[in-house]
mmCIF file of C-alpha atoms in Angstrom:
data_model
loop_
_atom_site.group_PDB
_atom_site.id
_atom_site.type_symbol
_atom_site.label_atom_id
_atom_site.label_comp_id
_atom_site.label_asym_id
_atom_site.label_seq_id
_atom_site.Cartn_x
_atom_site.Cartn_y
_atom_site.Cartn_z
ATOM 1 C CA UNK A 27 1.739 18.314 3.414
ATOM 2 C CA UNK A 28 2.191 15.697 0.572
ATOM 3 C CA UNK A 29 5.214 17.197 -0.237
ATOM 4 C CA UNK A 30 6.525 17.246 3.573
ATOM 5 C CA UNK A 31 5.545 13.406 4.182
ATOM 6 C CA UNK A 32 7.201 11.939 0.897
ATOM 7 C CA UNK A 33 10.109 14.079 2.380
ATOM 8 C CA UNK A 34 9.987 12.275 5.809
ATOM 9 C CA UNK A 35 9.365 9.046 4.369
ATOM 10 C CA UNK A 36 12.146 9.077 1.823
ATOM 11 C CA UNK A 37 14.670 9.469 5.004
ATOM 12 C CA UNK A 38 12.927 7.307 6.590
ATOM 13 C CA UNK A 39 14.008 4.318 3.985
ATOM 14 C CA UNK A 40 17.508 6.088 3.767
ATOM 15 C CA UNK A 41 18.170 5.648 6.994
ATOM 16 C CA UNK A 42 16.431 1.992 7.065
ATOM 17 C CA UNK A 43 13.910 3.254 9.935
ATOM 18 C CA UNK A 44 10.493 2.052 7.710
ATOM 19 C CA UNK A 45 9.406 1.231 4.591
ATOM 20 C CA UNK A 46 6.447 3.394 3.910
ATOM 21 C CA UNK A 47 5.222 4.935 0.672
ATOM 22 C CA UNK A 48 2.692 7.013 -0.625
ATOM 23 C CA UNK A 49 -0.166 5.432 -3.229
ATOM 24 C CA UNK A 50 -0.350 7.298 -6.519
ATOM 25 C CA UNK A 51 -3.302 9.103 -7.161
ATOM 26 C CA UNK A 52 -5.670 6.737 -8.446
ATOM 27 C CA UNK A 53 -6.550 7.715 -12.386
ATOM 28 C CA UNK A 54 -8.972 5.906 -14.660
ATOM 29 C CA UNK A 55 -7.424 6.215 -17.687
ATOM 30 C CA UNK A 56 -9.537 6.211 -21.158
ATOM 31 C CA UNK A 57 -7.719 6.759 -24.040
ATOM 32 C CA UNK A 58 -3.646 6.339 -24.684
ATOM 33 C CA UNK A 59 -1.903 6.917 -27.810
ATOM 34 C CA UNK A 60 0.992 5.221 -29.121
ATOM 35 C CA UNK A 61 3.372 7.625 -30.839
ATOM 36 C CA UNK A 62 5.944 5.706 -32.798
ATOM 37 C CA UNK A 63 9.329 5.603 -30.925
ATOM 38 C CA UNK A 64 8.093 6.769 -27.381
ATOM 39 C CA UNK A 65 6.157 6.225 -25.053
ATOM 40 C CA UNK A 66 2.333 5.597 -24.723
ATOM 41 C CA UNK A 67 0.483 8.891 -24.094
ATOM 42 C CA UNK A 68 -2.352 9.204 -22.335
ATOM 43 C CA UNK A 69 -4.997 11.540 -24.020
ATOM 44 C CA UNK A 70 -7.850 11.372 -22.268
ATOM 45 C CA UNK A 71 -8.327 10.411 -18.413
ATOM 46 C CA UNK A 72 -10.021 11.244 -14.827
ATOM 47 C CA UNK A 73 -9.316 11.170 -10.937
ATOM 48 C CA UNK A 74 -11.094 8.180 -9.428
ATOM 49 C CA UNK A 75 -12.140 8.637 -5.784
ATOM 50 C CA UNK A 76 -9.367 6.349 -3.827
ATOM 51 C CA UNK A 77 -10.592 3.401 -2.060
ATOM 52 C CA UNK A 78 -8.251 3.373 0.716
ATOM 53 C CA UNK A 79 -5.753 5.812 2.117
ATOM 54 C CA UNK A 80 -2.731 7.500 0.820
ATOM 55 C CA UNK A 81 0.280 5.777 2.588
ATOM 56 C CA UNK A 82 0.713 2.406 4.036
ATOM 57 C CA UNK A 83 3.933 0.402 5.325
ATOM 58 C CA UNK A 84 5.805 -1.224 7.318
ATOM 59 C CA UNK A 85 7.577 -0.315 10.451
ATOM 60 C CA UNK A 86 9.072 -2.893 12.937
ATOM 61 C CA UNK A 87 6.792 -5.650 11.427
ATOM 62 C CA UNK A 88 3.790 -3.784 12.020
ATOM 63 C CA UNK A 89 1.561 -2.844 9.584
ATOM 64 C CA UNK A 90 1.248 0.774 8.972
ATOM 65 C CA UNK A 91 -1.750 2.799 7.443
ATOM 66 C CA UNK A 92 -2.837 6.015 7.543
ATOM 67 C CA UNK A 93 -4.533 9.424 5.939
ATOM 68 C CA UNK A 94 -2.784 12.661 5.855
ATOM 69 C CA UNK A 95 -5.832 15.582 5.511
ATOM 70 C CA UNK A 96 -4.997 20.061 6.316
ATOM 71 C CA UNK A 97 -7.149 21.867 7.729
ATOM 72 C CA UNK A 98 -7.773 25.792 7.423
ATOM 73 C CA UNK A 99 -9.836 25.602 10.892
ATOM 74 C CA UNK A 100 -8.175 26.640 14.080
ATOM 75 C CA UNK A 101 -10.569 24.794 15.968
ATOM 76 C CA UNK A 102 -11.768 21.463 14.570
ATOM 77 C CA UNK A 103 -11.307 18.569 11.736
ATOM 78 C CA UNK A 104 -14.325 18.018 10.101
ATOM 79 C CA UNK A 105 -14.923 14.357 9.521
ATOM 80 C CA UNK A 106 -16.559 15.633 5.936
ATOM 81 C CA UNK A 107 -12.606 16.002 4.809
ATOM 82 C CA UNK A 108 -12.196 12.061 5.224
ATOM 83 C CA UNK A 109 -14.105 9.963 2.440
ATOM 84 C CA UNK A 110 -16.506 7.142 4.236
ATOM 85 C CA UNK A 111 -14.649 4.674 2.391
ATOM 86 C CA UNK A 112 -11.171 5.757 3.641
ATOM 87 C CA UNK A 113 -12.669 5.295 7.325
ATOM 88 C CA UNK A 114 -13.899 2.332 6.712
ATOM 89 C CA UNK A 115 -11.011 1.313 5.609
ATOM 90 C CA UNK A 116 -8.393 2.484 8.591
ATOM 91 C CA UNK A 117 -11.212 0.817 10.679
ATOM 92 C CA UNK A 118 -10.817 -2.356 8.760
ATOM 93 C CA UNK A 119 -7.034 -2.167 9.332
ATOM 94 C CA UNK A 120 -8.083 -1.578 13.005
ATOM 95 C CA UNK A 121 -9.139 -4.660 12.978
ATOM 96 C CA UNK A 122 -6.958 -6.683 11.295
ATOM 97 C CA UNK A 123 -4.093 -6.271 13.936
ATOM 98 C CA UNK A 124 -2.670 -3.365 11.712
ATOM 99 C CA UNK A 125 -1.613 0.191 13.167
ATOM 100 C CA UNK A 126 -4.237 3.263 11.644
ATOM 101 C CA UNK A 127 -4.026 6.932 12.211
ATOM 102 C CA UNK A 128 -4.609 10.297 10.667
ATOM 103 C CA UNK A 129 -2.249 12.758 10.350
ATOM 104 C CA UNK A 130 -3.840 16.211 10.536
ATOM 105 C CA UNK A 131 -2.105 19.238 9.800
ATOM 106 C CA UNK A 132 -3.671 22.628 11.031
ATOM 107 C CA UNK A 133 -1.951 24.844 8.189
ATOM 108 C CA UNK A 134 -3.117 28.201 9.973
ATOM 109 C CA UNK A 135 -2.048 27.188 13.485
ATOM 110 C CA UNK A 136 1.315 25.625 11.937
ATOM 111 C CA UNK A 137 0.583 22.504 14.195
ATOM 112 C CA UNK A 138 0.457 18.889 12.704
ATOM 113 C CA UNK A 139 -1.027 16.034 14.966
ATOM 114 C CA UNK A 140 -1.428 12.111 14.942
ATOM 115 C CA UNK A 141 -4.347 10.860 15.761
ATOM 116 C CA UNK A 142 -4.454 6.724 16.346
ATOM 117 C CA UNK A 143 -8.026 5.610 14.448
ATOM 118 C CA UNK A 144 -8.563 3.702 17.874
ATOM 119 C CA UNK A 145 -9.530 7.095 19.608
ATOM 120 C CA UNK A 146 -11.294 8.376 16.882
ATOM 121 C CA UNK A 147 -13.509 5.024 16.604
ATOM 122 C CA UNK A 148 -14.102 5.504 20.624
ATOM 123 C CA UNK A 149 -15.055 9.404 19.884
ATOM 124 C CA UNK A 150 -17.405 8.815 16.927
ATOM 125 C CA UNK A 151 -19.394 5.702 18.895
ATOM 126 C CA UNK A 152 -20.057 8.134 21.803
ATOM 127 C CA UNK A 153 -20.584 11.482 19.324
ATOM 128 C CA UNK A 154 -23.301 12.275 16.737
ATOM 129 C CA UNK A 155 -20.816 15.531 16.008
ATOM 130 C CA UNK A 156 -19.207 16.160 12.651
ATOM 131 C CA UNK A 157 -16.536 16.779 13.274
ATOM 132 C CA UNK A 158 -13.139 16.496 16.123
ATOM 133 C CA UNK A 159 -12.600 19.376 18.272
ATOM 134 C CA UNK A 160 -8.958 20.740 18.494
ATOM 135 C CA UNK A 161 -8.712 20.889 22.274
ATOM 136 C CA UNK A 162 -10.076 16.686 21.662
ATOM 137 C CA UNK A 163 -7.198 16.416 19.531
ATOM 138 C CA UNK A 164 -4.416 18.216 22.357
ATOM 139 C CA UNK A 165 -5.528 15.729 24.487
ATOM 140 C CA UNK A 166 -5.911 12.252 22.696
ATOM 141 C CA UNK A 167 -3.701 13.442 19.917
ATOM 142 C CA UNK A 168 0.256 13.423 19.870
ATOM 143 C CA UNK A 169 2.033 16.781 18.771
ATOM 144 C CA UNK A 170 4.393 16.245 15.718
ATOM 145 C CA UNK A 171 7.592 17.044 16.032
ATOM 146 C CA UNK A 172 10.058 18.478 13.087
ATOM 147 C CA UNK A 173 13.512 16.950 11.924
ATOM 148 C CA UNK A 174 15.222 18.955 9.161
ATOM 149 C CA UNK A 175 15.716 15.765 6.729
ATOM 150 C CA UNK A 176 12.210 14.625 7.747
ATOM 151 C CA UNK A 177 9.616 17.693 7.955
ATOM 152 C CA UNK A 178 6.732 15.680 9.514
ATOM 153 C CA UNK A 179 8.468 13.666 11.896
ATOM 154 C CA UNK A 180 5.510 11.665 12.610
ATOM 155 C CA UNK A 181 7.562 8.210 13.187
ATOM 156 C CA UNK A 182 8.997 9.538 16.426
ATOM 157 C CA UNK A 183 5.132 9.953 18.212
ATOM 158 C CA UNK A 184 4.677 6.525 16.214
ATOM 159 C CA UNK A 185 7.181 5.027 17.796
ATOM 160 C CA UNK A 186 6.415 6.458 21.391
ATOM 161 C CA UNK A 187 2.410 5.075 20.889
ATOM 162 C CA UNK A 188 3.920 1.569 20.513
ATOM 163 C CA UNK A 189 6.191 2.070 23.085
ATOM 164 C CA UNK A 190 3.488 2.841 25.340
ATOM 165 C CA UNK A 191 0.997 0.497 24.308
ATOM 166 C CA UNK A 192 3.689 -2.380 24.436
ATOM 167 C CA UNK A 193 4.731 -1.580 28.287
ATOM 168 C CA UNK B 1 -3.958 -12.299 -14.068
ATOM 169 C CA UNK B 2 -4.885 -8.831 -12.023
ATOM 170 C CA UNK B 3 -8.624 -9.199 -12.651
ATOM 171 C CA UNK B 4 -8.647 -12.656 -10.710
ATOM 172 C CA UNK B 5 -6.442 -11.247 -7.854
ATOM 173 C CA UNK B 6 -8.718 -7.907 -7.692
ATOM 174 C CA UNK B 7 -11.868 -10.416 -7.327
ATOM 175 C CA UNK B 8 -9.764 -13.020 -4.484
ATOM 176 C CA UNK B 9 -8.968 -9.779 -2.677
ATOM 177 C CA UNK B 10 -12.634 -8.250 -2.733
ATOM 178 C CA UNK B 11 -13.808 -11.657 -1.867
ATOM 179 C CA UNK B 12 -11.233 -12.077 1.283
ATOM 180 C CA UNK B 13 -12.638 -8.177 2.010
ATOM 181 C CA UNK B 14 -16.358 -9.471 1.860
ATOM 182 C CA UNK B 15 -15.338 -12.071 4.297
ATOM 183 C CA UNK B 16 -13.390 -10.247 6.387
ATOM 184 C CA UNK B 17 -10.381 -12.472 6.093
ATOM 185 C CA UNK B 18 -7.756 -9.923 5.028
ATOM 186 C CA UNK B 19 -7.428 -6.234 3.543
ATOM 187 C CA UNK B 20 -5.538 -6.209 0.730
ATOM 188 C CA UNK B 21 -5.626 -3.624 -2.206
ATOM 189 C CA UNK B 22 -4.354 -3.460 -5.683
ATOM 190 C CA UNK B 23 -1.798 -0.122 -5.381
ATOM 191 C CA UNK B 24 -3.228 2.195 -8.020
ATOM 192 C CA UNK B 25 -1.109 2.566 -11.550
ATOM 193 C CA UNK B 26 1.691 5.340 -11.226
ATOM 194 C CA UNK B 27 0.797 7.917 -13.869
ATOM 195 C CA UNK B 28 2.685 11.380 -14.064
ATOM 196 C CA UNK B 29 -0.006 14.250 -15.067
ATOM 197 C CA UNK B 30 1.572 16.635 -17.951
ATOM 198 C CA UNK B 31 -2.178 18.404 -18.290
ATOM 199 C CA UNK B 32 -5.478 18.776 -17.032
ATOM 200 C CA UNK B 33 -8.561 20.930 -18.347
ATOM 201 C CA UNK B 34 -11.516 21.927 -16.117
ATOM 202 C CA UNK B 35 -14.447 21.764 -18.140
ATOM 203 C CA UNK B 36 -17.145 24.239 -16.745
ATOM 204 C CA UNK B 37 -19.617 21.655 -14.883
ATOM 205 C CA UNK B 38 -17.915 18.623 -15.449
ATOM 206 C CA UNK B 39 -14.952 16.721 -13.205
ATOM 207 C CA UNK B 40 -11.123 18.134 -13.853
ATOM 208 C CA UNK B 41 -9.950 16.183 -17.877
ATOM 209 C CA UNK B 42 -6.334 14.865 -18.020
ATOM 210 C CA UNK B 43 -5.112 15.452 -20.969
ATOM 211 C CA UNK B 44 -1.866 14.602 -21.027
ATOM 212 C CA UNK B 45 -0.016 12.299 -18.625
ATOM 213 C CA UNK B 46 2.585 9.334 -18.984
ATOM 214 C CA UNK B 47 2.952 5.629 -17.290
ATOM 215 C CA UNK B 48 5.496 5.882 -14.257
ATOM 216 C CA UNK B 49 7.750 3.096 -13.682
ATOM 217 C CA UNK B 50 6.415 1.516 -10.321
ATOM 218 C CA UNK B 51 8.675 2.470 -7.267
ATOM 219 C CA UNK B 52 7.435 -0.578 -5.534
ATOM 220 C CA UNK B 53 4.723 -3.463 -5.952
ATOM 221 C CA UNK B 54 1.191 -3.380 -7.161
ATOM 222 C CA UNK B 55 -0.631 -5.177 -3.958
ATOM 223 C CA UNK B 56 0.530 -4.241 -0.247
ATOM 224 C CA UNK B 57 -2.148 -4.782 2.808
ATOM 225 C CA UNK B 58 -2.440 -6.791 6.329
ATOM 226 C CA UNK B 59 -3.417 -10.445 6.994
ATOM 227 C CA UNK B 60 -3.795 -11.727 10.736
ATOM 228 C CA UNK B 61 -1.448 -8.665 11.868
ATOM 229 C CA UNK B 62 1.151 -8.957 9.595
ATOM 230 C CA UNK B 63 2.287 -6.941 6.752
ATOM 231 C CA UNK B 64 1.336 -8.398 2.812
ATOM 232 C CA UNK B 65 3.474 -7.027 0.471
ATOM 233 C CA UNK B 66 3.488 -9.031 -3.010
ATOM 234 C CA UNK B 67 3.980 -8.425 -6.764
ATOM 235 C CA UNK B 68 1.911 -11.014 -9.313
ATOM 236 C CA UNK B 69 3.782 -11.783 -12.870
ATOM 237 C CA UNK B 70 3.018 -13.784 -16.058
ATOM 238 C CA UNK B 71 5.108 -15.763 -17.854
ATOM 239 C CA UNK B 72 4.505 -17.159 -21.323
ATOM 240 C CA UNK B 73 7.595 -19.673 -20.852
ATOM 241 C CA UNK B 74 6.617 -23.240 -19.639
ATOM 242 C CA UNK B 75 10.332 -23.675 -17.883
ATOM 243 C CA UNK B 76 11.194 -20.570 -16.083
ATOM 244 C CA UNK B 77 10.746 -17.392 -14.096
ATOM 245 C CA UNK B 78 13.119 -14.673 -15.707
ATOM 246 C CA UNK B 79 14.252 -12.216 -13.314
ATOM 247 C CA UNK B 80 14.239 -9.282 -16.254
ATOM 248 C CA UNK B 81 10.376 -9.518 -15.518
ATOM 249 C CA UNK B 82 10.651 -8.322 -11.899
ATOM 250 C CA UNK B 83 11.898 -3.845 -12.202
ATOM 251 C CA UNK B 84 15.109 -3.539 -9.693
ATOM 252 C CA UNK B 85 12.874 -1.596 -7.554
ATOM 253 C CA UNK B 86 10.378 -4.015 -6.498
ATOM 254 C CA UNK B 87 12.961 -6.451 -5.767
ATOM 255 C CA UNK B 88 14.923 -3.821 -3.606
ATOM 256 C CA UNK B 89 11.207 -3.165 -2.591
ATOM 257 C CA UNK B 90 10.270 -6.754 -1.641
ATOM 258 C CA UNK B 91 14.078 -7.113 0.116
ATOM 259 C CA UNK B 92 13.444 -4.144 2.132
ATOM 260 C CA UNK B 93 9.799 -5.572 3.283
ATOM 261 C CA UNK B 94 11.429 -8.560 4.598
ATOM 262 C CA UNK B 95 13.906 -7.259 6.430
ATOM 263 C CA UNK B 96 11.322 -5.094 8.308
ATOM 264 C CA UNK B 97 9.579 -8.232 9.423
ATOM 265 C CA UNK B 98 6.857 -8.183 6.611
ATOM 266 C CA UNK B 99 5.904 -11.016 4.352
ATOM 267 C CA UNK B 100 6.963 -10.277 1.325
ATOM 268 C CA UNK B 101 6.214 -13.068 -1.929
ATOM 269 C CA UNK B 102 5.736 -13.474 -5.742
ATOM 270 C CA UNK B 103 2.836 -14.653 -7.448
ATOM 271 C CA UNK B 104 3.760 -16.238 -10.778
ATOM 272 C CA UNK B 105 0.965 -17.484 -13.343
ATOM 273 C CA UNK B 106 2.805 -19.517 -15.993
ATOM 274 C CA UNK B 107 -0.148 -18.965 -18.865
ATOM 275 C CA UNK B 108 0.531 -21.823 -20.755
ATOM 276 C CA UNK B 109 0.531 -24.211 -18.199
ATOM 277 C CA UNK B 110 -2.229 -22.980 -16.780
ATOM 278 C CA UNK B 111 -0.298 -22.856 -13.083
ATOM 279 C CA UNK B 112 -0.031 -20.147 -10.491
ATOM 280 C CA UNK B 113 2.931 -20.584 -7.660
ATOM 281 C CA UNK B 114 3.518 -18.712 -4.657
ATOM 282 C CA UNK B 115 7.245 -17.918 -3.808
ATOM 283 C CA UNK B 116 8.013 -16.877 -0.554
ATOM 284 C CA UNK B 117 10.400 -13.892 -1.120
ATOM 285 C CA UNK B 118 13.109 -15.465 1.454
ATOM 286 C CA UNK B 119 13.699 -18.774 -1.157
ATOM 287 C CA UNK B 120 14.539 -15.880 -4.167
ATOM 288 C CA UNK B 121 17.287 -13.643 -1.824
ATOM 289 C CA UNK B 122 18.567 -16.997 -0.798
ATOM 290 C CA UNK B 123 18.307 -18.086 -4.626
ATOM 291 C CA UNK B 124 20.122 -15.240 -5.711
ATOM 292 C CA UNK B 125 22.630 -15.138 -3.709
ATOM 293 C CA UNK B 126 23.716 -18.899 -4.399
ATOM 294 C CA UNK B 127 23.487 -18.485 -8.020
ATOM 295 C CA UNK B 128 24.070 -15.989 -11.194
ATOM 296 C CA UNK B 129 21.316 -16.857 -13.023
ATOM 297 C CA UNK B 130 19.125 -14.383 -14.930
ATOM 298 C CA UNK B 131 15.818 -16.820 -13.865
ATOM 299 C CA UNK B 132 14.374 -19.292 -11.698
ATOM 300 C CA UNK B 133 13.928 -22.795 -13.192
ATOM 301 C CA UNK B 134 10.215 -24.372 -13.261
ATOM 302 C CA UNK B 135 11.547 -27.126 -11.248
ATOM 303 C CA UNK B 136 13.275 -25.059 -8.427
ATOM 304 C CA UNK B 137 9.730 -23.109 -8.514
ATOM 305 C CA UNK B 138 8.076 -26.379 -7.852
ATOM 306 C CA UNK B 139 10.129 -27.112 -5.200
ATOM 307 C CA UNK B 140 9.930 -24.171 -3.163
ATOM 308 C CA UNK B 141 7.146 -22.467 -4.241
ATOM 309 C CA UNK B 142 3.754 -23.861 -2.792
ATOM 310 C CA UNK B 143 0.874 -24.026 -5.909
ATOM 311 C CA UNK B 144 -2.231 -22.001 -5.754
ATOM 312 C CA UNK B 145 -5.493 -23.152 -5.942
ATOM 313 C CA UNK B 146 -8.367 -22.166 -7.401
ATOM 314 C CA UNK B 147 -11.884 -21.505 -5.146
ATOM 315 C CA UNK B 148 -14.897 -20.373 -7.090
ATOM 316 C CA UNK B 149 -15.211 -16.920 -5.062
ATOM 317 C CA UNK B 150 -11.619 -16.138 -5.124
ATOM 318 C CA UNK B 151 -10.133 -17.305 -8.828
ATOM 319 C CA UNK B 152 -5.906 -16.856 -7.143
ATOM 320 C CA UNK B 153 -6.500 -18.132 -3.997
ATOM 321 C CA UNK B 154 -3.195 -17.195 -3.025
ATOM 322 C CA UNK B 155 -4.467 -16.554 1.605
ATOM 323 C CA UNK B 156 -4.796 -20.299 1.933
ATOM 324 C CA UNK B 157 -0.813 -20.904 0.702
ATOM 325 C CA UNK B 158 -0.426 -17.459 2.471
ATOM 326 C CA UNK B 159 -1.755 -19.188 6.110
ATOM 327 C CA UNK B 160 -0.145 -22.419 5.307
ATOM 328 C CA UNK B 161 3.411 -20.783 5.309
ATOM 329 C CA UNK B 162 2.351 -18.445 8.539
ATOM 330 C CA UNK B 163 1.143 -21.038 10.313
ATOM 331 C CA UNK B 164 4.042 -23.602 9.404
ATOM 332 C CA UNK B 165 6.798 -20.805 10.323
ATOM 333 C CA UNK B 166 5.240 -20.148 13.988
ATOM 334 C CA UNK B 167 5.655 -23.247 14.426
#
């Protein structure tokens, strides 16, 4: 998934479409050496748990955020798979005029889907379940495609929600 | 320098003004052990050189993308400060309609400037040299203030160029 999305999003800046990157991984580092004549070496260190999502942009002057999460379910996405403070903060973005989704891939049903935080907001407010059910996602979700330089085409549905919501 | 701009951006989070984060430090993991009980142990891993800038986020709809820099000198910005990639990074945020800018703290003078990313490209492309004068700074940078809650108050300059651009 990571793999396929740094893919898509490295020809999406070849071909000048959006500038969006991935985060690194968030360490908190504790001890670094200094060998002489090279670099510093970190020795001793641990994965924090990130504070916001994993890629964020821009895209036609719109700010772009969003959380990429698989799935080995063939029938739901368990909100449990999304930290609190990760929706919090694509709900934040929400509401700072920014564009939020969630990418979800279903790896055993070989189907990967974006889903704008907007609806997801909406379906949590009127839902005390856990998690989103996949035939929820088929119908508030949008199906993405695959292009052969970008394997999770995902700016294409992107670009047809803003489309949409612009008309 | 990035402890005052981590506490301005909590502070413009508590107040729901704008969501901006500090971009995690790229770090390339060589090793990690799993200790029985106990969260996974780097053990070896390396600095990365940044691919793009350390704070990225929205303000009032827009896209924020800026990297902050200290300079000991007390007459100039050198460019040799700024990696290739962030200013390829910064160029490519503008020309996707984000706001892209440099903070600058000159240390000695105790002063912090804002420079609007548009001023540098046009800068550059006047001019071969390897910096950006203090005076030329003062000129087209705007200075930052200093609010007790936010120590690189850097939104109010922010919302001062917004609003003067629209206009």
């Amino acid at each position: 998934m990571e793999s396929d999305l740094n893919q898509s999003n490295t020809w999406y800046r070849i071909k000048d479409l959006a500038i969006i990157h991935k985060k690194p991984t968030p360490i908190q580092v504790v001890s670094v050496s200094y060998p002489k004549r090279s670099a510093a070496k970190i020795t001793e260190a641990y994965y924090n748990i990130p504070s916001t999502t994993d890629y964020c942009g821009v895209y036609k002057g719109s700010y772009i955020d969003f959380e990429a999460k698989e799935t080995q379910s063939t029938t739901r996405f368990d909100f449990s798979l999304l930290h609190p403070h990760q929706y919090k903060h694509l709900n934040q973005v929400l509401n700072h005029g920014g564009i939020a989704f969630l990418i979800v891939r279903f790896t055993r049903l070989k189907l990967d889907y974006f889903i704008n935080m907007v609806h997801i907001i909406e379906f949590r407010s009127n839902s005390t379940r856990a998690s989103l059910p996949l035939e929820w996602i088929k119908t508030y979700g949008l199906a993405i495609g695959f292009h052969y330089k970008a394997p999770c085409d995902y700016l294409k549905v992107l670009n047809q929600m803003m489309t949409k919501e612009t008309l």
